[in-house]
PDB file of C-alpha atoms in Angstrom:
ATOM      1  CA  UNK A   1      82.938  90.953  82.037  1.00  0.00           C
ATOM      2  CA  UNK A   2      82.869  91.510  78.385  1.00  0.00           C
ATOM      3  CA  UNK A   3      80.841  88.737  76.309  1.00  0.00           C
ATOM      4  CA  UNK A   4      81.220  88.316  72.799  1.00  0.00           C
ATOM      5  CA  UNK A   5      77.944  86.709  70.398  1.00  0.00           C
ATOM      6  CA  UNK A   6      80.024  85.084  67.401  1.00  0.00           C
ATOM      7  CA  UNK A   7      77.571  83.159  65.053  1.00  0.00           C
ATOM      8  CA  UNK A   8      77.042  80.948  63.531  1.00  0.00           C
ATOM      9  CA  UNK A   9      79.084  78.163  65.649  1.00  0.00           C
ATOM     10  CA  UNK A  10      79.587  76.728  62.623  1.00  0.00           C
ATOM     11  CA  UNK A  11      79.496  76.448  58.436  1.00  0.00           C
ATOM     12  CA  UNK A  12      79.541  74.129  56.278  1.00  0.00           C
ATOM     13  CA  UNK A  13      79.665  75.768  52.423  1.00  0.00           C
ATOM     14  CA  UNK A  14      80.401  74.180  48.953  1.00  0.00           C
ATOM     15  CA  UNK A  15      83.925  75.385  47.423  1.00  0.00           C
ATOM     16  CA  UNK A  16      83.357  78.905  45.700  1.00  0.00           C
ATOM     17  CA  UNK A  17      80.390  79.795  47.881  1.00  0.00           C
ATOM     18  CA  UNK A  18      80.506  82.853  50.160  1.00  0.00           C
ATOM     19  CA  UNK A  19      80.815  83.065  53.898  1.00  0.00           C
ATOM     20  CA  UNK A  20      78.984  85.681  56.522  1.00  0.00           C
ATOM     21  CA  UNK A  21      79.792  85.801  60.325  1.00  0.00           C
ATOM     22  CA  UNK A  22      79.554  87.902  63.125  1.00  0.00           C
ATOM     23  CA  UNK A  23      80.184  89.142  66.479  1.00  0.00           C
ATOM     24  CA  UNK A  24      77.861  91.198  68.640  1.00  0.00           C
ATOM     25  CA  UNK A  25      77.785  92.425  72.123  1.00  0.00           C
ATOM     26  CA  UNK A  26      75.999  94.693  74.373  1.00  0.00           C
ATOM     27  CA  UNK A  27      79.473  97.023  74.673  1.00  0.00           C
ATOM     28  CA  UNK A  28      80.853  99.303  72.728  1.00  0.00           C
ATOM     29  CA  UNK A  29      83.973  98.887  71.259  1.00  0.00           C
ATOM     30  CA  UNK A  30      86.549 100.797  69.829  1.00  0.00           C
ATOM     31  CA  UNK A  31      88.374  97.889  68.314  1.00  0.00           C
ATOM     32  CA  UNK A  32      87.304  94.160  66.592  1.00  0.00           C
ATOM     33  CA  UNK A  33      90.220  92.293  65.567  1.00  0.00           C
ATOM     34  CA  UNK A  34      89.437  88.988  63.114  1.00  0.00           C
ATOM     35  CA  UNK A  35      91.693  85.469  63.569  1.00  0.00           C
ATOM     36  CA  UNK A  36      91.923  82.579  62.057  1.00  0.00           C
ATOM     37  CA  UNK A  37      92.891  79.513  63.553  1.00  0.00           C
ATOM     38  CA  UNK A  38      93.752  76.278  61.863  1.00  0.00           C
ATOM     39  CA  UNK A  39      94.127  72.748  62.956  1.00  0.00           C
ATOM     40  CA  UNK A  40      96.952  72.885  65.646  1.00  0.00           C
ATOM     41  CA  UNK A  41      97.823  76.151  65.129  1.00  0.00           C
ATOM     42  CA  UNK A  42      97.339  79.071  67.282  1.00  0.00           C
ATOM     43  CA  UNK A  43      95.002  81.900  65.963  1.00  0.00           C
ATOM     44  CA  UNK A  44      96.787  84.241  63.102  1.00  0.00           C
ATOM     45  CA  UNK A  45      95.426  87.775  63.184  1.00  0.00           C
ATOM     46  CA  UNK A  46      93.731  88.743  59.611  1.00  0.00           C
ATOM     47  CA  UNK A  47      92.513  91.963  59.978  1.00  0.00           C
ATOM     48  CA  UNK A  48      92.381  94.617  62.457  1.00  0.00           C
ATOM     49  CA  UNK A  49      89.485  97.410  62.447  1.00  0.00           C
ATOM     50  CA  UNK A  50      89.716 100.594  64.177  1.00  0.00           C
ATOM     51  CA  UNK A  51      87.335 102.703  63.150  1.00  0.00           C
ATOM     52  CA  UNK A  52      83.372 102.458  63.241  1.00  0.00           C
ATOM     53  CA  UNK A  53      81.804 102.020  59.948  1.00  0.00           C
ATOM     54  CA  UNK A  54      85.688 101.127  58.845  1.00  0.00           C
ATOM     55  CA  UNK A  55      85.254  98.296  55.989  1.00  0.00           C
ATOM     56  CA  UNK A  56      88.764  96.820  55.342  1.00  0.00           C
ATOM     57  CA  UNK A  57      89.596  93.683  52.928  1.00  0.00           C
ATOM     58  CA  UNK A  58      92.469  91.246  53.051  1.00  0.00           C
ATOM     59  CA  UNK A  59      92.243  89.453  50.010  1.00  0.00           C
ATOM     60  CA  UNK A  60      88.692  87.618  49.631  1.00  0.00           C
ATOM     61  CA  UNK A  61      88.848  88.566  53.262  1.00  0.00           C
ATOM     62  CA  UNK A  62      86.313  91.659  54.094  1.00  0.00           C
ATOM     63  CA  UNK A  63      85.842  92.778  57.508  1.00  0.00           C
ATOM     64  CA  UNK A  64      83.391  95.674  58.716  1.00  0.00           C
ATOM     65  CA  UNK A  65      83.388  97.753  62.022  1.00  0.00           C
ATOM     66  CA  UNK A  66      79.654  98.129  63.179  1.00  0.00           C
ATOM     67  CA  UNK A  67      78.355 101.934  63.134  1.00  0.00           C
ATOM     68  CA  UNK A  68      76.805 100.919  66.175  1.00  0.00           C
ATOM     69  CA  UNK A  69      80.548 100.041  67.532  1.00  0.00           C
ATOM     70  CA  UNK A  70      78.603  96.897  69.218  1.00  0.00           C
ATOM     71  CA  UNK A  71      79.287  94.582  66.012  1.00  0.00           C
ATOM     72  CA  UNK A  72      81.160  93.518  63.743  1.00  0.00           C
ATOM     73  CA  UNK A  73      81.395  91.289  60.256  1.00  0.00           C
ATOM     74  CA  UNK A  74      83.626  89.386  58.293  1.00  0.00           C
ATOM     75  CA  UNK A  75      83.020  88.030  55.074  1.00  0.00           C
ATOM     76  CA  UNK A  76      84.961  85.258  52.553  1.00  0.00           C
ATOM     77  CA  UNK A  77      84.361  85.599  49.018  1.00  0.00           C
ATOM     78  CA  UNK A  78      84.945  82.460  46.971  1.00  0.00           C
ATOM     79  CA  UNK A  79      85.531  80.121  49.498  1.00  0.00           C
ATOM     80  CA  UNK A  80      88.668  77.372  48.730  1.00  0.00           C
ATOM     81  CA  UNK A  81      89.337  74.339  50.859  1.00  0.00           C
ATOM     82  CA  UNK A  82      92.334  76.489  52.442  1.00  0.00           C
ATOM     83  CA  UNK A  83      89.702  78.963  54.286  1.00  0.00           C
ATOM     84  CA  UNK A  84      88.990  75.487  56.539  1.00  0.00           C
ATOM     85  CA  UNK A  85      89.246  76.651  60.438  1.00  0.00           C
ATOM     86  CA  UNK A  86      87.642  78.400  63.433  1.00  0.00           C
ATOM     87  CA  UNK A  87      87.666  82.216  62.975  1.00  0.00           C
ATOM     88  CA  UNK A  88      87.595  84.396  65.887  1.00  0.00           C
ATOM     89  CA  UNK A  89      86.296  87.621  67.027  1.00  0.00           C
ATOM     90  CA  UNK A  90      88.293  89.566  69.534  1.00  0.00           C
ATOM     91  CA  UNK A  91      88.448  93.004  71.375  1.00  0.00           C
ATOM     92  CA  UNK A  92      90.152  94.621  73.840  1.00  0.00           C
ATOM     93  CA  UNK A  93      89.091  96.219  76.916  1.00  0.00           C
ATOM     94  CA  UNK A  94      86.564  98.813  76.446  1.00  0.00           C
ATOM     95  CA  UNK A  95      88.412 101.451  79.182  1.00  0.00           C
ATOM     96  CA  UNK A  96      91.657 100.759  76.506  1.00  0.00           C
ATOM     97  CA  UNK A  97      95.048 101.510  78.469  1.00  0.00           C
ATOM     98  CA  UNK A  98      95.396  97.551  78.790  1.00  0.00           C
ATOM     99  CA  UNK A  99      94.932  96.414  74.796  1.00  0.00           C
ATOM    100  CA  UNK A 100      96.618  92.967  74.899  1.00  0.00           C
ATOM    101  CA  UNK A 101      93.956  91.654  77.293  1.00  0.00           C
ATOM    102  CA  UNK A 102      91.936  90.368  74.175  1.00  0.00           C
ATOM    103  CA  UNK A 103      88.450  88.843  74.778  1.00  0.00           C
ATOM    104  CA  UNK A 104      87.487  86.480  72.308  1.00  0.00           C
ATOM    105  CA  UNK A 105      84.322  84.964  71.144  1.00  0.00           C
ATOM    106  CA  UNK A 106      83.520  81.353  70.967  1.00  0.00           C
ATOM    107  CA  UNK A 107      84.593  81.164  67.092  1.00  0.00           C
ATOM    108  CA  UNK A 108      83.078  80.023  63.982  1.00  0.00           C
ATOM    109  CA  UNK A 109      84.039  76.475  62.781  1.00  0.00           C
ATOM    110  CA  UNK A 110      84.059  76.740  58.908  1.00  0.00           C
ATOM    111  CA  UNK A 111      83.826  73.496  56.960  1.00  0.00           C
ATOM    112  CA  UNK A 112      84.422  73.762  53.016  1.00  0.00           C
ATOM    113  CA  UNK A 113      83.279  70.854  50.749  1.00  0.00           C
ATOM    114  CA  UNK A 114      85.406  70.882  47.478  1.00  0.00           C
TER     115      UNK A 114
ATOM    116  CA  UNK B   1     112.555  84.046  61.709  1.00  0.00           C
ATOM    117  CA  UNK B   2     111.251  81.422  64.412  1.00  0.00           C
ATOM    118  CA  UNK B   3     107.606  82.266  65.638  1.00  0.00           C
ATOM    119  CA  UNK B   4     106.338  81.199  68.711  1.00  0.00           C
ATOM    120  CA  UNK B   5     107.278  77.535  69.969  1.00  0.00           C
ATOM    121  CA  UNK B   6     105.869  75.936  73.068  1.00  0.00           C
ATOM    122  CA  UNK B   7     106.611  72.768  74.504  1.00  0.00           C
ATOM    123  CA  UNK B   8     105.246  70.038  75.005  1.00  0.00           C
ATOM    124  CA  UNK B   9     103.078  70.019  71.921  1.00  0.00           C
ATOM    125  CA  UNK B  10     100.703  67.115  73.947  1.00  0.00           C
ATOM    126  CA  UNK B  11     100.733  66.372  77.459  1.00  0.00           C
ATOM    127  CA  UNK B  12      99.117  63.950  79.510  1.00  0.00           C
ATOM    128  CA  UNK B  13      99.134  63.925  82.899  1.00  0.00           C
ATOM    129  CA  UNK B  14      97.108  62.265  85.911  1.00  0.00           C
ATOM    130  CA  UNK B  15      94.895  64.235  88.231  1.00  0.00           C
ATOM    131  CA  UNK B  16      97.161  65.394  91.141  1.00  0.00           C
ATOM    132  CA  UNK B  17     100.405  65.754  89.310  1.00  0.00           C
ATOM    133  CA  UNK B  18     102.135  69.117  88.673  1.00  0.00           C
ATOM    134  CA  UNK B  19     102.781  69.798  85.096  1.00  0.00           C
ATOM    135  CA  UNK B  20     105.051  72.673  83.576  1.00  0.00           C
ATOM    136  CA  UNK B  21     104.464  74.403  80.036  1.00  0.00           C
ATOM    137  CA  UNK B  22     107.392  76.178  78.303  1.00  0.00           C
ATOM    138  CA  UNK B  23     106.751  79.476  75.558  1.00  0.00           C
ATOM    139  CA  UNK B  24     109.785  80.655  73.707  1.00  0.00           C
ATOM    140  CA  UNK B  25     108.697  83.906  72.240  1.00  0.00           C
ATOM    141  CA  UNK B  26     109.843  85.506  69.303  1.00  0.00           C
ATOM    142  CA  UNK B  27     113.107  87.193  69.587  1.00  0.00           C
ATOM    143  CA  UNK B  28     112.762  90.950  70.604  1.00  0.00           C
ATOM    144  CA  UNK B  29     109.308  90.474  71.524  1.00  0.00           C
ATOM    145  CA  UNK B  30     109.135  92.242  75.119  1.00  0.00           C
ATOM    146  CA  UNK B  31     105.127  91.070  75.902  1.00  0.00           C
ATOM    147  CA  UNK B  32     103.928  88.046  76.411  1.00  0.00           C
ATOM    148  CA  UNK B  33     100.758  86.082  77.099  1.00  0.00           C
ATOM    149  CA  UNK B  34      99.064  83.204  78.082  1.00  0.00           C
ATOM    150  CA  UNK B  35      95.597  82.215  76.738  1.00  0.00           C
ATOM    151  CA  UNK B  36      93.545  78.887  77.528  1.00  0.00           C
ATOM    152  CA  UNK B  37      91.174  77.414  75.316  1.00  0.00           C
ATOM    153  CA  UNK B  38      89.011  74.754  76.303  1.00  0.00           C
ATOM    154  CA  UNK B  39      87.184  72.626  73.776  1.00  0.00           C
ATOM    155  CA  UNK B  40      84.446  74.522  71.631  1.00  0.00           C
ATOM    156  CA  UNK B  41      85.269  77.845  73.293  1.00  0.00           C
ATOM    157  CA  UNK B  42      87.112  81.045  72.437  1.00  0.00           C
ATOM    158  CA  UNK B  43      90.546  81.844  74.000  1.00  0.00           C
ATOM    159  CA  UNK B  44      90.667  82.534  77.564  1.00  0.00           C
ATOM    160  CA  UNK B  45      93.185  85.287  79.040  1.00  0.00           C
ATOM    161  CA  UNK B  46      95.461  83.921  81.961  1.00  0.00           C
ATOM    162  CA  UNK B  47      98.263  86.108  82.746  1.00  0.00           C
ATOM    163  CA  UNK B  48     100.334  88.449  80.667  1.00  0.00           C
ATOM    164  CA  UNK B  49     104.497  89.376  80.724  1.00  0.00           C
ATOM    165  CA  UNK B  50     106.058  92.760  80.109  1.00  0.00           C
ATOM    166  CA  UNK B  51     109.561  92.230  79.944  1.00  0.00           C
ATOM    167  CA  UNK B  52     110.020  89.928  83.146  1.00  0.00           C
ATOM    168  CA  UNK B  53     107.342  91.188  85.353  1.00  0.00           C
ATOM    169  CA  UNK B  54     103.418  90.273  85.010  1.00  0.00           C
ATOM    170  CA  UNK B  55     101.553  93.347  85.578  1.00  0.00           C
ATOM    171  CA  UNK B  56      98.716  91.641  85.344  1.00  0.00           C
ATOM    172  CA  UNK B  57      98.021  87.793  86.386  1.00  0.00           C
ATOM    173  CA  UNK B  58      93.725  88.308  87.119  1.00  0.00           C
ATOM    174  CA  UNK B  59      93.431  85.181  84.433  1.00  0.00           C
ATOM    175  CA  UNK B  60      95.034  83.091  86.310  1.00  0.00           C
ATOM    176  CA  UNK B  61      92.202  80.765  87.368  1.00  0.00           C
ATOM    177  CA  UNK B  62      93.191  79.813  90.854  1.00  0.00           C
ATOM    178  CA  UNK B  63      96.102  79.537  93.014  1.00  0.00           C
ATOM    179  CA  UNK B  64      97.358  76.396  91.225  1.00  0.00           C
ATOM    180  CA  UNK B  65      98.529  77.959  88.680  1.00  0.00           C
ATOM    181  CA  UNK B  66     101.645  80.319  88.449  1.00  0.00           C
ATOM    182  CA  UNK B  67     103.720  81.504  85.432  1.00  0.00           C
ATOM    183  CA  UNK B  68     107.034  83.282  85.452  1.00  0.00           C
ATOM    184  CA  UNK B  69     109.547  84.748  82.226  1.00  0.00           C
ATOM    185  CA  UNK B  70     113.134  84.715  83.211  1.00  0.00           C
ATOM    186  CA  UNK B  71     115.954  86.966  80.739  1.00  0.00           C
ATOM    187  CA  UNK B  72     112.856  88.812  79.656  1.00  0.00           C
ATOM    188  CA  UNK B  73     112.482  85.720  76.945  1.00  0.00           C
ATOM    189  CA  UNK B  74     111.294  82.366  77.865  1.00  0.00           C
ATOM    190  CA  UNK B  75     108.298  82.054  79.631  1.00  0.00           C
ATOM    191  CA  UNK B  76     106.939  78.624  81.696  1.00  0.00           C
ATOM    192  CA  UNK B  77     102.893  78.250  83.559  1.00  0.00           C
ATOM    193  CA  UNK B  78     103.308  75.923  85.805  1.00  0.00           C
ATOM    194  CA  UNK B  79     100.070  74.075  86.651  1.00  0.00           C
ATOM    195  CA  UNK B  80      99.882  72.326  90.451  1.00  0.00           C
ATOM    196  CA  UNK B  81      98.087  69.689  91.402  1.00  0.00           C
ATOM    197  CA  UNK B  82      96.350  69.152  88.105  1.00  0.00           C
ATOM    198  CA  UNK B  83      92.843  68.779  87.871  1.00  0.00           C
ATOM    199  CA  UNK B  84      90.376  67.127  84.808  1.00  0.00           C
ATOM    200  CA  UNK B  85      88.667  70.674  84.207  1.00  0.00           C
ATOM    201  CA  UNK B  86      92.522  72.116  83.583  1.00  0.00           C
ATOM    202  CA  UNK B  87      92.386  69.789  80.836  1.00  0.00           C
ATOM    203  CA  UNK B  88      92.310  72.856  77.578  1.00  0.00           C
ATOM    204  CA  UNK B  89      95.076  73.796  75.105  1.00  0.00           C
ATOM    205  CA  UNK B  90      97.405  76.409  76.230  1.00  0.00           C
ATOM    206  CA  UNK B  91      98.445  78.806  73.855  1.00  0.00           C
ATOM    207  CA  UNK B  92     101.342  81.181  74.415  1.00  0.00           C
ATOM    208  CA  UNK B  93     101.680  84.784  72.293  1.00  0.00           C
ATOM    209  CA  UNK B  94     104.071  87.678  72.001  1.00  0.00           C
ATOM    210  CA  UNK B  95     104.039  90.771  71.134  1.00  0.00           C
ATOM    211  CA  UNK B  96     106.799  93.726  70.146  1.00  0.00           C
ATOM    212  CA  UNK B  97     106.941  96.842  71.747  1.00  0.00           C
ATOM    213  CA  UNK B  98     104.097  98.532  71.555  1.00  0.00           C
ATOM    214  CA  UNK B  99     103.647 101.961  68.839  1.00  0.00           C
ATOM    215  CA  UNK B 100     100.191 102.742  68.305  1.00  0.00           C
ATOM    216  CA  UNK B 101      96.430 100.908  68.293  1.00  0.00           C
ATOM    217  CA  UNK B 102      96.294  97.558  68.919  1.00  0.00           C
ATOM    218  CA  UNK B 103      99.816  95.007  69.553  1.00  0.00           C
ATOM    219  CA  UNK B 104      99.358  91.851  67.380  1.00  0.00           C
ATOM    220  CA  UNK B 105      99.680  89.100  69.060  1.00  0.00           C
ATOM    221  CA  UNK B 106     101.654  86.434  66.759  1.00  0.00           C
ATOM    222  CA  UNK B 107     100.053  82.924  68.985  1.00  0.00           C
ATOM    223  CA  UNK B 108     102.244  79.818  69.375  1.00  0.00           C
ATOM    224  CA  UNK B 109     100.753  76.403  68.194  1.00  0.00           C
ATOM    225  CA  UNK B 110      99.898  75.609  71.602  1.00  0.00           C
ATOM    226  CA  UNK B 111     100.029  72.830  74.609  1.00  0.00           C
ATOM    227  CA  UNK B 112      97.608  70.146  74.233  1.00  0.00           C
ATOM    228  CA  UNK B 113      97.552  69.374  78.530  1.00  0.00           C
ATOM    229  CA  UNK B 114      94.757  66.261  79.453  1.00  0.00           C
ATOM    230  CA  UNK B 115      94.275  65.016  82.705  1.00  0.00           C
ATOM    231  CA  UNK B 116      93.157  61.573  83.338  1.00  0.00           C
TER     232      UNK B 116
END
């Protein structure tokens, strides 16, 4: 099935620094969707790209859509203690028709020291 | 408005025991889904609900486990004969009807289930 590479597995970053992850895979996509989820919450969607190449922000929130269409980025500017949580990568099927059957990566646990 | 809710928010259960979860989606939300996510990993599709009727159920991830949505709203998995490796948090998610591109799927907080 479809296999997600989300790294790191992990950050931990000073308040104000800036954040990097990804999500690769040997597919092509024609969607990445970025969540967050925090402590005993379920994920909350935070941006949604459609479009390879596509660079959309959400605040300090910046998410790109791989040109390849087999990655994709997401990047926090500034980081504040509230950013703390596991962000996920997700797609939908490649053969589309069926979009809610999202497969996620493993997530990125981000730590932020104030 | 009310998002998601599920219920319980933690269960424990012992090994052999049938357990039932409960999703109350949000209101006019006419999809709905169930997602598994074991410790360190991502989110793990189960089964998923169009209005009462799961069209498709492949997740499920064997015959223990069943799931059913009654009045096109609330929406219970029903785990059999519980096992340690069921042991995950369940998260439930809806989803209105679909226009264009991708549905967002607005997740409940989840079901903590551990078997002893």
């Amino acid at each position: 099935g479809q296999q997600l590479n989300q790294s790191p597995q992990s950050m931990f970053i000073q308040e104000g620094e800036d954040v990097s992850m990804n999500c690769t895979s040997s597919s092509i996509f024609n969607t990445w969707l970025w969540y967050k989820q925090e402590p005993g919450e379920g994920p909350v969607l935070l941006i949604a790209l459609y479009k390879a190449g596509e660079l959309t922000s959400n605040g300090r929130l910046t998410a790109q859509f791989g040109i390849t269409r087999k990655d994709s980025f997401l990047n926090i500017s500034a980081s504040i203690p509230s950013d703390v949580g596991i962000y996920f990568c997700a797609v939908p099927p490649r053969s589309g028709g069926s979009n809610y059957k999202l497969t996620f990566g493993k997530g990125t646990l981000l730590t932020v020291n104030p | 408005g009310a998002g998601v809710s599920q219920s319980p928010s933690n269960k424990v259960t012992e090994k052999g025991k049938d357990v039932e979860l409960r999703c109350d989606p949000i209101s006019g939300h006419t999809a709905l889904y169930w997602y598994r996510q074991s410790l360190g990993q991502g989110l793990e599709f189960l089964i998923y609900f169009q209005g009462n009727s799961a069209p498709d159920k492949s997740g499920l991830p064997s015959d223990r486990f069943s799931a059913e949505r009654t009045g096109g709203s609330v929406s219970t998995l029903t785990i059999q004969r519980t096992q340690q490796e069921d042991s995950a948090v369940y998260l439930c998610a809806s989803s209105p009807p679909a226009i264009a591109g991708v549905n967002e799927q607005f997740f409940g907080p989840g079901t903590r289930l551990t078997v002893l």
